[in-house]
mmCIF file of C-alpha atoms (C1' of nucleotides) in Angstrom:
data_model
loop_
_atom_site.group_PDB
_atom_site.id
_atom_site.type_symbol
_atom_site.label_atom_id
_atom_site.label_comp_id
_atom_site.label_asym_id
_atom_site.label_seq_id
_atom_site.Cartn_x
_atom_site.Cartn_y
_atom_site.Cartn_z
ATOM 1 C CA MET A 1 0.000 0.000 0.000
ATOM 2 C CA SER A 2 2.345 2.744 1.244
ATOM 3 C CA THR A 3 0.030 5.725 0.964
ATOM 4 C CA GLY A 4 1.475 9.121 0.243
ATOM 5 C CA ASP A 5 5.017 10.018 -0.594
ATOM 6 C CA PHE A 6 5.961 10.790 2.984
ATOM 7 C CA HIS A 7 9.038 8.833 3.913
ATOM 8 C CA LEU A 8 9.399 8.444 7.637
ATOM 9 C CA PRO A 9 13.185 7.965 7.910
ATOM 10 C CA HIS A 10 13.677 11.225 6.037
ATOM 11 C CA PHE A 11 11.600 13.195 8.508
ATOM 12 C CA LEU A 12 14.179 15.080 10.493
ATOM 13 C CA PRO A 13 12.541 15.124 13.922
ATOM 14 C CA TYR A 14 12.083 11.374 13.709
ATOM 15 C CA LEU A 15 15.553 10.743 12.417
ATOM 16 C CA LEU A 16 17.054 12.960 15.076
ATOM 17 C CA ASN A 17 15.190 11.193 17.819
ATOM 18 C CA GLN A 18 16.240 7.774 16.593
ATOM 19 C CA ALA A 19 19.848 8.829 16.314
ATOM 20 C CA ALA A 20 19.748 10.503 19.712
ATOM 21 C CA GLU A 21 18.320 7.451 21.398
ATOM 22 C CA ALA A 22 20.756 5.110 19.731
ATOM 23 C CA ALA A 23 23.643 7.384 20.618
ATOM 24 C CA SER A 24 22.591 7.776 24.254
ATOM 25 C CA HIS A 25 21.888 4.147 24.912
ATOM 26 C CA GLU A 26 25.285 2.867 26.039
ATOM 27 C CA PHE A 27 26.051 5.897 28.127
ATOM 28 C CA GLN A 28 22.677 5.637 29.788
ATOM 29 C CA ARG A 29 23.292 2.028 30.739
ATOM 30 C CA TYR A 30 26.592 3.092 32.210
ATOM 31 C CA TYR A 31 25.457 5.846 34.546
ATOM 32 C CA ARG A 32 22.327 3.971 35.545
ATOM 33 C CA ALA A 33 24.139 0.785 36.435
ATOM 34 C CA ARG A 34 27.053 2.507 38.087
ATOM 35 C CA TYR A 35 25.431 5.343 40.016
ATOM 36 C CA GLY A 36 21.697 4.788 39.724
ATOM 37 C CA MET A 37 21.489 8.119 37.974
ATOM 38 C CA LEU A 38 18.797 9.489 35.719
ATOM 39 C CA ARG A 39 19.330 11.498 32.587
ATOM 40 C CA THR A 40 18.603 14.840 34.213
ATOM 41 C CA GLU A 41 20.955 13.992 37.049
ATOM 42 C CA TRP A 42 24.048 13.530 34.926
ATOM 43 C CA ARG A 43 23.130 16.648 33.013
ATOM 44 C CA VAL A 44 22.980 18.732 36.157
ATOM 45 C CA LEU A 45 26.221 17.181 37.380
ATOM 46 C CA PHE A 46 27.940 17.942 34.085
ATOM 47 C CA HIS A 47 26.713 21.510 34.023
ATOM 48 C CA LEU A 48 28.191 22.171 37.426
ATOM 49 C CA ALA A 49 31.437 20.461 36.522
ATOM 50 C CA CYS A 50 31.825 22.096 33.113
ATOM 51 C CA TYR A 51 30.607 25.594 33.878
ATOM 52 C CA GLY A 52 31.191 25.904 37.612
ATOM 53 C CA ASP A 53 28.805 26.507 40.513
ATOM 54 C CA MET A 54 25.459 27.974 39.622
ATOM 55 C CA SER A 55 21.820 28.099 40.617
ATOM 56 C CA ALA A 56 19.146 25.620 39.589
ATOM 57 C CA THR A 57 17.417 28.213 37.444
ATOM 58 C CA ARG A 58 20.561 28.851 35.487
ATOM 59 C CA ILE A 59 20.835 25.150 34.752
ATOM 60 C CA CYS A 60 17.238 25.214 33.571
ATOM 61 C CA ASP A 61 18.114 27.931 31.103
ATOM 62 C CA LEU A 62 21.335 26.417 29.843
ATOM 63 C CA ALA A 63 19.955 22.931 29.435
ATOM 64 C CA SER A 64 16.360 23.775 28.489
ATOM 65 C CA LEU A 65 15.100 21.746 31.397
ATOM 66 C CA HIS A 66 11.957 22.326 33.403
ATOM 67 C CA LYS A 67 12.537 23.492 36.935
ATOM 68 C CA THR A 68 10.727 20.564 38.532
ATOM 69 C CA LYS A 69 13.011 18.153 36.732
ATOM 70 C CA VAL A 70 16.070 20.039 37.924
ATOM 71 C CA SER A 71 14.686 20.339 41.433
ATOM 72 C CA ARG A 72 14.301 16.580 41.668
ATOM 73 C CA ALA A 73 17.669 15.913 40.104
ATOM 74 C CA VAL A 74 19.356 18.261 42.561
ATOM 75 C CA ALA A 75 17.611 16.534 45.453
ATOM 76 C CA ALA A 76 18.789 13.152 44.193
ATOM 77 C CA LEU A 77 22.361 14.349 43.711
ATOM 78 C CA GLU A 78 22.340 15.833 47.193
ATOM 79 C CA THR A 79 21.149 12.538 48.670
ATOM 80 C CA LYS A 80 24.023 10.825 46.912
ATOM 81 C CA ARG A 81 26.385 13.480 48.325
ATOM 82 C CA PHE A 82 27.446 14.563 44.858
ATOM 83 C CA LEU A 83 26.624 18.214 45.503
ATOM 84 C CA THR A 84 25.819 20.689 48.241
ATOM 85 C CA ARG A 85 23.571 23.730 48.328
ATOM 86 C CA ALA A 86 24.388 27.113 49.775
ATOM 87 C CA GLU A 87 21.883 29.883 50.193
ATOM 88 C CA SER A 88 22.918 32.899 48.189
ATOM 89 C CA GLU A 89 23.659 35.976 50.256
ATOM 90 C CA ASP A 90 22.378 38.384 47.641
ATOM 91 C CA ASP A 91 19.047 36.675 47.231
ATOM 92 C CA ARG A 92 17.810 34.190 49.770
ATOM 93 C CA ARG A 93 15.536 32.486 47.272
ATOM 94 C CA VAL A 94 18.521 31.301 45.261
ATOM 95 C CA GLU A 95 20.559 28.216 46.071
ATOM 96 C CA LEU A 96 24.070 28.027 44.817
ATOM 97 C CA LEU A 97 24.958 24.467 43.854
ATOM 98 C CA SER A 98 28.491 23.120 44.127
ATOM 99 C CA LEU A 99 29.887 19.677 43.491
ATOM 100 C CA THR A 100 31.488 17.823 46.356
ATOM 101 C CA PRO A 101 34.859 16.124 45.805
ATOM 102 C CA LYS A 102 32.875 12.916 45.487
ATOM 103 C CA GLY A 103 30.674 14.497 42.837
ATOM 104 C CA LEU A 104 33.733 15.657 40.995
ATOM 105 C CA THR A 105 35.202 12.172 41.045
ATOM 106 C CA VAL A 106 31.982 10.788 39.631
ATOM 107 C CA PHE A 107 32.068 13.443 36.961
ATOM 108 C CA ARG A 108 35.567 12.472 35.956
ATOM 109 C CA ASP A 109 34.536 8.846 35.682
ATOM 110 C CA LEU A 110 31.420 9.666 33.689
ATOM 111 C CA SER A 111 33.072 12.119 31.354
ATOM 112 C CA GLY A 112 35.783 9.571 30.633
ATOM 113 C CA ALA A 113 33.135 6.995 29.827
ATOM 114 C CA ALA A 114 31.262 9.556 27.756
ATOM 115 C CA GLU A 115 34.331 10.222 25.676
ATOM 116 C CA ARG A 116 34.887 6.542 25.073
ATOM 117 C CA PHE A 117 31.296 6.016 23.987
ATOM 118 C CA GLU A 118 31.474 9.031 21.745
ATOM 119 C CA THR A 119 34.656 7.765 20.147
ATOM 120 C CA ASP A 120 32.953 4.465 19.403
ATOM 121 C CA LEU A 121 30.021 6.296 17.875
ATOM 122 C CA LEU A 122 32.147 8.461 15.655
ATOM 123 C CA GLU A 123 34.098 5.535 14.358
ATOM 124 C CA HIS A 124 31.590 5.122 11.565
ATOM 125 C CA LEU A 125 31.901 8.717 10.440
ATOM 126 C CA THR A 126 34.786 10.557 8.835
ATOM 127 C CA PRO A 127 36.252 13.493 10.781
ATOM 128 C CA ASP A 128 34.790 15.777 8.173
ATOM 129 C CA GLU A 129 31.335 14.289 8.603
ATOM 130 C CA VAL A 130 31.610 14.765 12.341
ATOM 131 C CA LEU A 131 32.488 18.397 11.930
ATOM 132 C CA HIS A 132 29.541 19.077 9.657
ATOM 133 C CA LEU A 133 27.261 17.057 11.888
ATOM 134 C CA ARG A 134 28.114 18.988 15.025
ATOM 135 C CA SER A 135 27.742 22.284 13.251
ATOM 136 C CA ALA A 136 24.323 21.401 11.894
ATOM 137 C CA LEU A 137 23.129 20.039 15.226
ATOM 138 C CA LEU A 138 24.317 23.138 17.005
ATOM 139 C CA LYS A 139 22.239 25.267 14.692
ATOM 140 C CA LEU A 140 19.173 23.099 15.104
ATOM 141 C CA SER A 141 19.471 22.814 18.862
ATOM 142 C CA GLY A 142 19.677 26.522 19.555
ATOM 143 C CA LEU A 143 22.415 25.605 22.000
ATOM 144 C CA GLY A 144 24.690 28.216 20.510
ATOM 145 C CA GLU A 145 22.742 31.272 21.639
ATOM 146 C CA ARG A 146 22.046 30.137 25.163
ATOM 147 C CA SER A 147 25.663 29.618 26.148
ATOM 148 C CA LEU A 148 26.445 33.215 25.293
ATOM 149 C CA GLN A 149 24.198 34.651 27.963
ATOM 150 C CA PRO A 150 26.251 36.269 30.726
ATOM 151 C CA ASP A 151 26.170 34.856 34.201
ATOM 152 C CA VAL A 152 24.579 37.940 35.683
ATOM 153 C CA PRO A 153 22.585 39.497 32.867
ATOM 154 C CA LEU A 154 22.426 43.281 33.079
ATOM 155 C CA MET B 1 36.167 26.885 37.819
ATOM 156 C CA SER B 2 35.200 24.745 34.803
ATOM 157 C CA THR B 3 36.874 21.504 35.786
ATOM 158 C CA GLY B 4 38.227 19.243 33.088
ATOM 159 C CA ASP B 5 38.312 19.826 29.390
ATOM 160 C CA PHE B 6 35.009 18.106 28.741
ATOM 161 C CA HIS B 7 32.762 20.407 26.793
ATOM 162 C CA LEU B 8 29.113 19.494 27.110
ATOM 163 C CA PRO B 9 27.739 20.946 23.854
ATOM 164 C CA HIS B 10 30.293 18.905 21.923
ATOM 165 C CA PHE B 11 29.174 15.646 23.446
ATOM 166 C CA LEU B 12 27.240 14.033 20.667
ATOM 167 C CA PRO B 13 24.514 12.224 22.623
ATOM 168 C CA TYR B 14 23.713 15.475 24.411
ATOM 169 C CA LEU B 15 23.815 17.531 21.282
ATOM 170 C CA LEU B 16 21.643 15.047 19.446
ATOM 171 C CA ASN B 17 19.077 15.039 22.216
ATOM 172 C CA GLN B 18 18.911 18.808 22.340
ATOM 173 C CA ALA B 19 18.551 19.065 18.596
ATOM 174 C CA ALA B 20 15.958 16.301 18.546
ATOM 175 C CA GLU B 21 13.861 17.940 21.205
ATOM 176 C CA ALA B 22 14.065 21.334 19.611
ATOM 177 C CA ALA B 23 13.169 19.864 16.243
ATOM 178 C CA SER B 24 10.216 17.865 17.558
ATOM 179 C CA HIS B 25 8.717 20.596 19.645
ATOM 180 C CA GLU B 26 6.432 22.321 17.156
ATOM 181 C CA PHE B 27 5.203 19.113 15.619
ATOM 182 C CA GLN B 28 4.469 17.710 19.044
ATOM 183 C CA ARG B 29 2.376 20.710 19.951
ATOM 184 C CA TYR B 30 0.469 20.231 16.730
ATOM 185 C CA TYR B 31 -0.571 16.604 17.086
ATOM 186 C CA ARG B 32 -1.207 16.960 20.789
ATOM 187 C CA ALA B 33 -3.466 19.985 20.434
ATOM 188 C CA ARG B 34 -5.226 18.716 17.354
ATOM 189 C CA TYR B 35 -5.734 15.034 18.051
ATOM 190 C CA GLY B 36 -4.651 14.499 21.642
ATOM 191 C CA MET B 37 -2.007 12.147 20.354
ATOM 192 C CA LEU B 38 1.182 10.999 22.022
ATOM 193 C CA ARG B 39 4.508 10.535 20.321
ATOM 194 C CA THR B 40 4.198 6.782 20.028
ATOM 195 C CA GLU B 41 0.737 7.190 18.560
ATOM 196 C CA TRP B 42 1.758 9.269 15.588
ATOM 197 C CA ARG B 43 4.683 6.981 15.018
ATOM 198 C CA VAL B 44 2.439 3.939 14.833
ATOM 199 C CA LEU B 45 0.033 5.812 12.594
ATOM 200 C CA PHE B 46 2.828 6.853 10.269
ATOM 201 C CA HIS B 47 4.277 3.382 10.076
ATOM 202 C CA LEU B 48 0.967 1.975 8.961
ATOM 203 C CA ALA B 49 0.462 4.781 6.471
ATOM 204 C CA CYS B 50 3.964 4.702 5.032
ATOM 205 C CA TYR B 51 4.623 0.979 4.970
ATOM 206 C CA GLY B 52 1.142 -0.508 4.842
ATOM 207 C CA ASP B 53 -0.729 -2.809 7.203
ATOM 208 C CA MET B 54 1.399 -4.741 9.627
ATOM 209 C CA SER B 55 1.454 -6.308 13.085
ATOM 210 C CA ALA B 56 2.342 -4.535 16.297
ATOM 211 C CA THR B 57 5.532 -6.528 16.625
ATOM 212 C CA ARG B 58 6.730 -5.437 13.234
ATOM 213 C CA ILE B 59 6.204 -1.814 14.234
ATOM 214 C CA CYS B 60 8.232 -2.494 17.349
ATOM 215 C CA ASP B 61 11.102 -3.726 15.210
ATOM 216 C CA LEU B 62 10.969 -0.964 12.633
ATOM 217 C CA ALA B 63 10.659 1.844 15.129
ATOM 218 C CA SER B 64 12.701 0.369 18.002
ATOM 219 C CA LEU B 65 9.745 0.714 20.316
ATOM 220 C CA HIS B 66 8.893 -1.464 23.251
ATOM 221 C CA LYS B 67 5.841 -3.634 22.791
ATOM 222 C CA THR B 68 3.962 -2.175 25.739
ATOM 223 C CA LYS B 69 4.313 1.277 24.294
ATOM 224 C CA VAL B 70 2.995 0.098 20.953
ATOM 225 C CA SER B 71 0.232 -1.879 22.606
ATOM 226 C CA ARG B 72 -1.010 1.236 24.377
ATOM 227 C CA ALA B 73 -0.659 3.397 21.307
ATOM 228 C CA VAL B 74 -2.658 0.912 19.229
ATOM 229 C CA ALA B 75 -5.369 0.840 21.877
ATOM 230 C CA ALA B 76 -5.531 4.640 21.863
ATOM 231 C CA LEU B 77 -5.663 4.816 18.070
ATOM 232 C CA GLU B 78 -8.400 2.216 18.033
ATOM 233 C CA THR B 79 -10.433 4.197 20.546
ATOM 234 C CA LYS B 80 -10.070 7.218 18.297
ATOM 235 C CA ARG B 81 -11.203 5.055 15.343
ATOM 236 C CA PHE B 82 -7.962 5.692 13.473
ATOM 237 C CA LEU B 83 -7.222 2.002 12.971
ATOM 238 C CA THR B 84 -8.782 -1.437 13.191
ATOM 239 C CA ARG B 85 -7.391 -4.811 14.134
ATOM 240 C CA ALA B 86 -7.901 -8.078 12.346
ATOM 241 C CA GLU B 87 -6.800 -11.419 13.697
ATOM 242 C CA SER B 88 -4.318 -13.024 11.346
ATOM 243 C CA GLU B 89 -5.456 -16.291 9.844
ATOM 244 C CA ASP B 90 -2.003 -17.795 9.785
ATOM 245 C CA ASP B 91 -1.266 -17.117 13.410
ATOM 246 C CA ARG B 92 -4.017 -16.264 15.831
ATOM 247 C CA ARG B 93 -1.649 -14.467 18.197
ATOM 248 C CA VAL B 94 -0.971 -11.805 15.608
ATOM 249 C CA GLU B 95 -3.170 -8.815 14.962
ATOM 250 C CA LEU B 96 -3.000 -7.126 11.624
ATOM 251 C CA LEU B 97 -3.402 -3.392 11.977
ATOM 252 C CA SER B 98 -4.992 -1.245 9.259
ATOM 253 C CA LEU B 99 -5.795 2.427 9.146
ATOM 254 C CA THR B 100 -9.383 3.472 8.769
ATOM 255 C CA PRO B 101 -10.268 6.182 6.232
ATOM 256 C CA LYS B 102 -10.423 8.531 9.181
ATOM 257 C CA GLY B 103 -6.950 7.460 10.257
ATOM 258 C CA LEU B 104 -5.694 8.032 6.758
ATOM 259 C CA THR B 105 -7.161 11.510 6.709
ATOM 260 C CA VAL B 106 -5.452 12.304 9.977
ATOM 261 C CA PHE B 107 -2.211 10.977 8.548
ATOM 262 C CA ARG B 108 -2.479 13.250 5.551
ATOM 263 C CA ASP B 109 -3.050 16.221 7.793
ATOM 264 C CA LEU B 110 -0.176 15.324 10.087
ATOM 265 C CA SER B 111 2.275 14.522 7.326
ATOM 266 C CA GLY B 112 1.469 17.824 5.678
ATOM 267 C CA ALA B 113 2.125 19.617 8.941
ATOM 268 C CA ALA B 114 5.279 17.573 9.428
ATOM 269 C CA GLU B 115 6.602 18.672 6.081
ATOM 270 C CA ARG B 116 5.917 22.300 6.846
ATOM 271 C CA PHE B 117 7.676 22.104 10.201
ATOM 272 C CA GLU B 118 10.588 20.326 8.594
ATOM 273 C CA THR B 119 10.855 22.992 5.930
ATOM 274 C CA ASP B 120 10.995 25.652 8.626
ATOM 275 C CA LEU B 121 13.713 23.754 10.412
ATOM 276 C CA LEU B 122 15.834 23.292 7.347
ATOM 277 C CA GLU B 123 15.649 26.929 6.462
ATOM 278 C CA HIS B 124 18.737 27.597 8.532
ATOM 279 C CA LEU B 125 20.773 24.943 6.766
ATOM 280 C CA THR B 126 22.041 24.775 3.216
ATOM 281 C CA PRO B 127 20.744 21.923 1.046
ATOM 282 C CA ASP B 128 24.196 20.444 1.184
ATOM 283 C CA GLU B 129 24.264 20.546 4.963
ATOM 284 C CA VAL B 130 20.907 18.828 5.048
ATOM 285 C CA LEU B 131 22.147 16.054 2.840
ATOM 286 C CA HIS B 132 25.186 15.411 4.989
ATOM 287 C CA LEU B 133 23.137 15.676 8.138
ATOM 288 C CA ARG B 134 20.606 13.074 7.068
ATOM 289 C CA SER B 135 23.327 10.729 5.933
ATOM 290 C CA ALA B 136 25.200 10.975 9.218
ATOM 291 C CA LEU B 137 22.036 10.594 11.283
ATOM 292 C CA LEU B 138 21.033 7.557 9.295
ATOM 293 C CA LYS B 139 24.338 5.915 10.090
ATOM 294 C CA LEU B 140 24.087 6.765 13.775
ATOM 295 C CA SER B 141 20.478 5.707 14.114
ATOM 296 C CA GLY B 142 20.901 2.238 12.695
ATOM 297 C CA LEU B 143 17.680 2.961 10.851
ATOM 298 C CA GLY B 144 19.249 1.903 7.581
ATOM 299 C CA GLU B 145 19.620 -1.763 8.408
ATOM 300 C CA ARG B 146 16.218 -2.261 9.943
ATOM 301 C CA SER B 147 14.236 -1.065 6.978
ATOM 302 C CA LEU B 148 15.918 -3.655 4.772
ATOM 303 C CA GLN B 149 14.528 -6.587 6.672
ATOM 304 C CA PRO B 150 11.996 -8.486 4.574
ATOM 305 C CA ASP B 151 8.413 -8.691 5.704
ATOM 306 C CA VAL B 152 8.657 -12.415 6.277
ATOM 307 C CA PRO B 153 12.265 -13.039 7.193
ATOM 308 C CA LEU B 154 13.816 -16.251 5.870
ATOM 309 C "C1'" DC C 1 1.241 -36.257 20.448
ATOM 310 C "C1'" DA C 2 2.280 -34.234 24.982
ATOM 311 C "C1'" DA C 3 5.343 -31.151 27.547
ATOM 312 C "C1'" DA C 4 8.616 -27.518 27.379
ATOM 313 C "C1'" DA C 5 10.089 -23.440 25.260
ATOM 314 C "C1'" DC C 6 8.959 -19.665 22.899
ATOM 315 C "C1'" DT C 7 6.107 -15.631 20.800
ATOM 316 C "C1'" DC C 8 2.218 -11.995 20.453
ATOM 317 C "C1'" DG C 9 0.033 -8.837 22.859
ATOM 318 C "C1'" DT C 10 -2.113 -7.161 27.424
ATOM 319 C "C1'" DT C 11 -2.184 -5.962 32.152
ATOM 320 C "C1'" DA C 12 -0.601 -4.648 36.839
ATOM 321 C "C1'" DC C 13 2.456 -2.232 39.519
ATOM 322 C "C1'" DA C 14 6.375 0.902 40.292
ATOM 323 C "C1'" DA C 15 8.988 4.752 38.761
ATOM 324 C "C1'" DA C 16 9.462 9.063 36.085
ATOM 325 C "C1'" DT C 17 7.358 13.061 34.035
ATOM 326 C "C1'" DG C 18 4.456 17.388 33.382
ATOM 327 C "C1'" DA C 19 1.258 20.911 35.017
ATOM 328 C "C1'" DA C 20 -0.366 23.633 38.440
ATOM 329 C "C1'" DA C 21 -0.664 25.073 43.043
ATOM 330 C "C1'" DC C 22 2.082 26.483 46.794
ATOM 331 C "C1'" DT C 23 5.909 28.564 50.155
ATOM 332 C "C1'" DG C 24 8.987 31.797 51.063
ATOM 333 C "C1'" DG C 25 11.510 35.734 49.239
ATOM 334 C "C1'" DT C 26 12.314 40.104 46.374
ATOM 335 C "C1'" DC C 27 10.958 44.144 43.856
ATOM 336 C "C1'" DG C 28 8.101 48.119 42.342
ATOM 337 C "C1'" DC C 29 5.374 51.617 43.439
ATOM 338 C "C1'" DA C 30 1.835 54.266 45.822
ATOM 339 C "C1'" DT D 1 5.837 51.220 54.949
ATOM 340 C "C1'" DG D 2 2.670 48.121 52.781
ATOM 341 C "C1'" DC D 3 0.439 45.797 49.056
ATOM 342 C "C1'" DG D 4 0.523 43.528 44.650
ATOM 343 C "C1'" DA D 5 3.244 41.542 41.055
ATOM 344 C "C1'" DC D 6 6.899 38.686 40.336
ATOM 345 C "C1'" DC D 7 10.622 34.973 41.005
ATOM 346 C "C1'" DA D 8 13.300 30.576 43.064
ATOM 347 C "C1'" DG D 9 12.435 26.265 44.170
ATOM 348 C "C1'" DT D 10 9.242 22.467 46.104
ATOM 349 C "C1'" DT D 11 5.254 19.664 46.449
ATOM 350 C "C1'" DT D 12 1.089 17.520 44.873
ATOM 351 C "C1'" DC D 13 -1.540 15.112 41.681
ATOM 352 C "C1'" DA D 14 -2.574 13.260 37.103
ATOM 353 C "C1'" DT D 15 -0.413 11.256 33.137
ATOM 354 C "C1'" DT D 16 3.082 8.590 30.916
ATOM 355 C "C1'" DT D 17 6.624 5.225 30.937
ATOM 356 C "C1'" DG D 18 9.310 0.860 32.199
ATOM 357 C "C1'" DT D 19 9.460 -3.778 34.151
ATOM 358 C "C1'" DA D 20 7.771 -7.970 35.074
ATOM 359 C "C1'" DA D 21 4.243 -11.206 35.091
ATOM 360 C "C1'" DC D 22 0.512 -13.063 32.619
ATOM 361 C "C1'" DG D 23 -2.982 -15.548 29.112
ATOM 362 C "C1'" DA D 24 -3.451 -17.390 24.850
ATOM 363 C "C1'" DG D 25 -1.353 -19.444 20.802
ATOM 364 C "C1'" DT D 26 2.464 -21.673 18.290
ATOM 365 C "C1'" DT D 27 6.649 -24.375 17.649
ATOM 366 C "C1'" DT D 28 9.999 -27.653 19.151
ATOM 367 C "C1'" DT D 29 11.412 -31.880 20.760
ATOM 368 C "C1'" DG D 30 11.479 -36.296 22.731
#
DNA sequence: CAAAACTCGTTACAAATGAAACTGGTCGCA
DNA sequence: TGCGACCAGTTTCATTTGTAACGAGTTTTG
């Protein structure tokens, strides 16, 4: 039958999702098995490790995550003693999140694993392909703009 | 601070996920608002429309979806009268799924919308970039192999 | 041809998610 | 100063998902 000329594997949102899931799969198994972590948890951890201490809201902005998700991830990471909170002195609503040494160690383990998984992934692409791929994805994701926002806007 | 040289927006699984979510967002709003559909539901619908009638298990294989997800999506689509089931004569465990005319109409609407959203997305990329992008994503997704499997293997 | 092993699809229960209400805190402005 | 609008982060509740067990049917194998 095959009605219409729409071809599913050419539809970019679909293709992107399939590629994203396939690409994330091994890494996900790793951090789940090893630290019982959820996706949002490693993301929060990585944001703190890569960009330094910051508030939950700032992580929401950088990672396009909803604040409830981040709130729960922060709670989980605190329970695991991977981070600590400190009330900001400027604004007592804000909590400044910092990784503990333990959290930092976990980050180093995870980022090492991440790099290995990524290397495996990229094995099937030429370096040139990888370059073009990242550039295109960066444009699509809108990740470029966000990271330019200053820490304390205006 | 910025510990380690790991740069999050270069990590492919992360980048892919961000791009995938950004790319899916508008389309998701559309099918949710218009038909109260979930992601798995449109995927099932599209598989039937693009590849013709098939069983739930075959959709699982093609789309890398878990059978419970597909089972629930099929139930929802049946409730909405977008598809019907017919017990296979060869094997009474299997249900052959077919779109109703109504389901087909919905597909035509959704695929039209999908194409418009995709066009918008691709506006920021050159045709050449798009070509490379799709090719790389296809390799990463493993979607290439799956679609080659015959309907009745061996 | 009967019992064991396997497959299709559903269901039941636990865990994760999303939306909205809520708590405590800050800011603007009369 | 005090009141209303706004913001950070949490909690609650409904929805969605994942896992494991299940019922019914088929295939294998002895």
